[in-house]
């Protein structure tokens, strides 16, 4: 079992995206701060995955495609676009993945690759936000389109349990 952190958009959205994937065993929703700046928390998730079922490169590609990974907007303090690694040997590999995936984007990817520093879990009432009620207006407006993108572009990775 491996783990990686992702931040970039609303953690309800990010949680749902990764929970929808085969090979993802658990998603911890909350806030992550990078090492060296542990008071600088932003919305993010920790994804626990089986690397025999889904590769890190696929998880990173999905992350880049399901949030504004090339746009530096006014809410970046709350929604830091980042990949948080837990093992130092992952840093260079993640940089090479981002470099390779950059070819698929017409604008520069701004997603940072950061060492994981601290995690603070979301309140229990927000955990599994999307799959507890996919008909909520927020879910239909913001999360369902991301799930649809997964079904279209990453179909082989989407769990059959996803509505």
C-alpha positions as a LaTeX table, in Angstrom:
\begin{tabular}{lrrr}
\hline
Residue & $x$ (\AA) & $y$ (\AA) & $z$ (\AA) \\
\hline
Unk1 & 0.00 & 0.00 & 0.00 \\
Unk2 & 1.32 & 3.43 & $-0.98$ \\
Unk3 & 0.06 & 6.93 & $-0.27$ \\
Unk4 & 0.24 & 10.32 & $-1.91$ \\
Unk5 & $-1.39$ & 13.68 & $-1.15$ \\
Unk6 & $-3.29$ & 15.85 & $-3.63$ \\
Unk7 & $-4.57$ & 19.40 & $-3.32$ \\
Unk8 & $-5.94$ & 21.77 & $-5.87$ \\
Unk9 & $-9.64$ & 22.25 & $-5.53$ \\
Unk10 & $-12.35$ & 21.63 & $-3.03$ \\
Unk11 & $-11.49$ & 18.57 & $-0.95$ \\
Unk12 & $-15.05$ & 17.27 & $-1.36$ \\
Unk13 & $-14.41$ & 17.16 & $-5.11$ \\
Unk14 & $-10.92$ & 15.73 & $-4.81$ \\
Unk15 & $-12.09$ & 13.05 & $-2.36$ \\
Unk16 & $-14.88$ & 11.94 & $-4.72$ \\
Unk17 & $-12.57$ & 11.77 & $-7.75$ \\
Unk18 & $-10.11$ & 9.45 & $-6.04$ \\
Unk19 & $-12.78$ & 7.39 & $-4.25$ \\
Unk20 & $-14.19$ & 6.60 & $-7.69$ \\
Unk21 & $-11.02$ & 4.80 & $-8.80$ \\
Unk22 & $-10.10$ & 1.12 & $-8.83$ \\
Unk23 & $-7.00$ & 0.50 & $-6.76$ \\
Unk24 & $-7.69$ & 3.35 & $-4.35$ \\
Unk25 & $-8.27$ & 1.76 & $-0.96$ \\
Unk26 & $-8.89$ & 4.84 & 1.18 \\
Unk27 & $-9.07$ & 8.61 & 0.84 \\
Unk28 & $-8.49$ & 10.86 & 3.85 \\
Unk29 & $-10.16$ & 14.24 & 3.32 \\
Unk30 & $-8.93$ & 17.34 & 5.07 \\
Unk31 & $-6.15$ & 19.88 & 4.96 \\
Unk32 & $-2.44$ & 19.40 & 4.22 \\
Unk33 & 0.51 & 21.66 & 4.91 \\
Unk34 & 3.94 & 21.13 & 3.34 \\
Unk35 & 7.01 & 20.33 & 5.39 \\
Unk36 & 8.65 & 23.51 & 6.63 \\
Unk37 & 5.37 & 25.45 & 6.51 \\
Unk38 & 3.10 & 23.29 & 8.66 \\
Unk39 & 0.80 & 26.17 & 9.61 \\
Unk40 & $-0.05$ & 26.76 & 5.94 \\
Unk41 & $-2.89$ & 24.22 & 5.56 \\
Unk42 & $-5.01$ & 24.04 & 2.40 \\
Unk43 & $-7.78$ & 21.69 & 1.28 \\
Unk44 & $-6.41$ & 18.33 & 0.16 \\
Unk45 & $-6.66$ & 14.55 & 0.42 \\
Unk46 & $-4.34$ & 11.66 & 1.18 \\
Unk47 & $-4.87$ & 8.80 & $-1.26$ \\
Unk48 & $-3.96$ & 5.27 & $-0.13$ \\
Unk49 & $-3.62$ & 3.07 & $-3.20$ \\
Unk50 & $-2.48$ & $-0.30$ & $-4.46$ \\
Unk51 & 0.28 & 0.41 & $-6.99$ \\
Unk52 & $-0.34$ & $-2.98$ & $-8.60$ \\
Unk53 & $-3.84$ & $-1.78$ & $-9.60$ \\
Unk54 & $-3.25$ & 1.89 & $-10.41$ \\
Unk55 & 0.04 & 3.65 & $-11.10$ \\
Unk56 & 1.19 & 6.91 & $-9.57$ \\
Unk57 & 1.44 & 8.44 & $-13.06$ \\
Unk58 & $-2.27$ & 7.75 & $-13.63$ \\
Unk59 & $-3.20$ & 9.27 & $-10.26$ \\
Unk60 & $-1.20$ & 12.41 & $-11.06$ \\
Unk61 & $-2.73$ & 12.69 & $-14.55$ \\
Unk62 & $-6.21$ & 12.36 & $-13.09$ \\
Unk63 & $-5.40$ & 14.99 & $-10.48$ \\
Unk64 & $-4.14$ & 17.46 & $-13.09$ \\
Unk65 & $-7.23$ & 16.92 & $-15.26$ \\
Unk66 & $-9.78$ & 17.31 & $-12.46$ \\
Unk67 & $-8.79$ & 20.71 & $-11.08$ \\
Unk68 & $-7.41$ & 23.95 & $-12.48$ \\
Unk69 & $-3.80$ & 22.77 & $-12.45$ \\
Unk70 & $-2.59$ & 25.48 & $-14.81$ \\
Unk71 & $-4.49$ & 28.44 & $-13.41$ \\
Unk72 & $-3.22$ & 30.64 & $-10.61$ \\
Unk73 & $-6.50$ & 32.07 & $-9.31$ \\
Unk74 & $-7.38$ & 34.16 & $-6.25$ \\
Unk75 & $-8.31$ & 31.14 & $-4.08$ \\
Unk76 & $-4.91$ & 29.37 & $-4.35$ \\
Unk77 & $-4.22$ & 29.98 & $-0.65$ \\
Unk78 & $-7.23$ & 27.78 & 0.17 \\
Unk79 & $-6.87$ & 25.44 & $-2.83$ \\
Unk80 & $-3.11$ & 24.98 & $-3.28$ \\
Unk81 & $-2.38$ & 22.99 & $-6.45$ \\
Unk82 & 0.04 & 20.39 & $-5.16$ \\
Unk83 & 1.18 & 16.80 & $-4.99$ \\
Unk84 & 2.49 & 15.88 & $-1.54$ \\
Unk85 & 4.96 & 13.02 & $-1.31$ \\
Unk86 & 5.81 & 10.95 & 1.75 \\
Unk87 & 9.04 & 9.32 & 0.54 \\
Unk88 & 11.98 & 11.42 & $-0.68$ \\
Unk89 & 12.61 & 9.02 & $-3.59$ \\
Unk90 & 9.19 & 10.01 & $-5.00$ \\
Unk91 & 10.15 & 13.66 & $-5.55$ \\
Unk92 & 12.21 & 13.20 & $-8.73$ \\
Unk93 & 9.74 & 10.66 & $-10.12$ \\
Unk94 & 6.85 & 13.10 & $-9.58$ \\
Unk95 & 8.81 & 15.89 & $-11.29$ \\
Unk96 & 9.37 & 13.64 & $-14.31$ \\
Unk97 & 5.65 & 12.75 & $-14.41$ \\
Unk98 & 4.65 & 16.43 & $-14.37$ \\
Unk99 & 7.22 & 17.21 & $-17.09$ \\
Unk100 & 5.85 & 14.42 & $-19.26$ \\
Unk101 & 2.22 & 15.39 & $-18.68$ \\
Unk102 & 2.97 & 19.06 & $-19.44$ \\
Unk103 & 2.97 & 18.07 & $-23.14$ \\
Unk104 & $-0.78$ & 17.51 & $-22.88$ \\
Unk105 & $-1.47$ & 21.06 & $-21.62$ \\
Unk106 & $-1.40$ & 24.25 & $-23.65$ \\
Unk107 & $-0.59$ & 26.33 & $-20.56$ \\
Unk108 & 2.02 & 25.84 & $-17.86$ \\
Unk109 & 1.11 & 23.44 & $-15.05$ \\
Unk110 & 1.49 & 25.31 & $-11.75$ \\
Unk111 & 1.07 & 22.27 & $-9.50$ \\
Unk112 & 3.80 & 22.16 & $-6.85$ \\
Unk113 & 5.55 & 18.98 & $-5.73$ \\
Unk114 & 5.94 & 19.28 & $-1.98$ \\
Unk115 & 7.08 & 17.18 & 0.94 \\
Unk116 & 4.14 & 16.25 & 3.16 \\
Unk117 & 4.25 & 18.11 & 6.46 \\
Unk118 & 0.98 & 17.91 & 8.36 \\
Unk119 & $-2.60$ & 16.69 & 7.94 \\
Unk120 & $-5.77$ & 17.83 & 9.66 \\
Unk121 & $-8.89$ & 15.79 & 8.96 \\
Unk122 & $-12.18$ & 17.34 & 7.89 \\
Unk123 & $-15.16$ & 17.21 & 10.22 \\
Unk124 & $-16.95$ & 13.87 & 10.12 \\
Unk125 & $-20.09$ & 15.38 & 8.51 \\
Unk126 & $-18.04$ & 16.26 & 5.40 \\
Unk127 & $-16.34$ & 12.87 & 4.94 \\
Unk128 & $-17.55$ & 10.97 & 1.85 \\
Unk129 & $-19.49$ & 14.10 & 0.95 \\
Unk130 & $-20.31$ & 13.21 & $-2.64$ \\
Unk131 & $-21.16$ & 9.54 & $-2.30$ \\
Unk132 & $-23.41$ & 10.19 & 0.72 \\
Unk133 & $-25.78$ & 12.22 & $-1.49$ \\
Unk134 & $-24.87$ & 12.71 & $-5.15$ \\
Unk135 & $-28.05$ & 14.77 & $-5.67$ \\
Unk136 & $-26.98$ & 17.75 & $-3.53$ \\
Unk137 & $-26.81$ & 20.88 & $-5.70$ \\
Unk138 & $-23.07$ & 21.33 & $-5.03$ \\
Unk139 & $-22.41$ & 17.71 & $-5.99$ \\
Unk140 & $-24.43$ & 17.92 & $-9.20$ \\
Unk141 & $-22.84$ & 21.22 & $-10.22$ \\
Unk142 & $-19.19$ & 20.71 & $-9.24$ \\
Unk143 & $-18.41$ & 17.05 & $-8.58$ \\
Unk144 & $-20.58$ & 15.11 & $-11.04$ \\
Unk145 & $-18.85$ & 16.73 & $-14.06$ \\
Unk146 & $-15.49$ & 15.53 & $-12.71$ \\
Unk147 & $-16.85$ & 12.01 & $-12.28$ \\
Unk148 & $-18.17$ & 12.18 & $-15.85$ \\
Unk149 & $-14.71$ & 13.23 & $-17.06$ \\
Unk150 & $-13.25$ & 10.19 & $-15.29$ \\
Unk151 & $-15.76$ & 7.92 & $-17.01$ \\
Unk152 & $-14.89$ & 9.38 & $-20.41$ \\
Unk153 & $-11.12$ & 9.83 & $-20.22$ \\
Unk154 & $-10.07$ & 7.31 & $-17.56$ \\
Unk155 & $-12.76$ & 4.64 & $-17.89$ \\
Unk156 & $-10.42$ & 1.72 & $-17.25$ \\
Unk157 & $-9.64$ & 3.15 & $-13.80$ \\
Unk158 & $-13.21$ & 3.93 & $-12.71$ \\
Unk159 & $-14.80$ & 1.57 & $-10.22$ \\
Unk160 & $-17.93$ & $-0.23$ & $-11.34$ \\
Unk161 & $-19.56$ & 0.96 & $-8.08$ \\
Unk162 & $-19.62$ & 4.58 & $-9.27$ \\
Unk163 & $-23.14$ & 5.76 & $-10.21$ \\
\hline
\end{tabular}
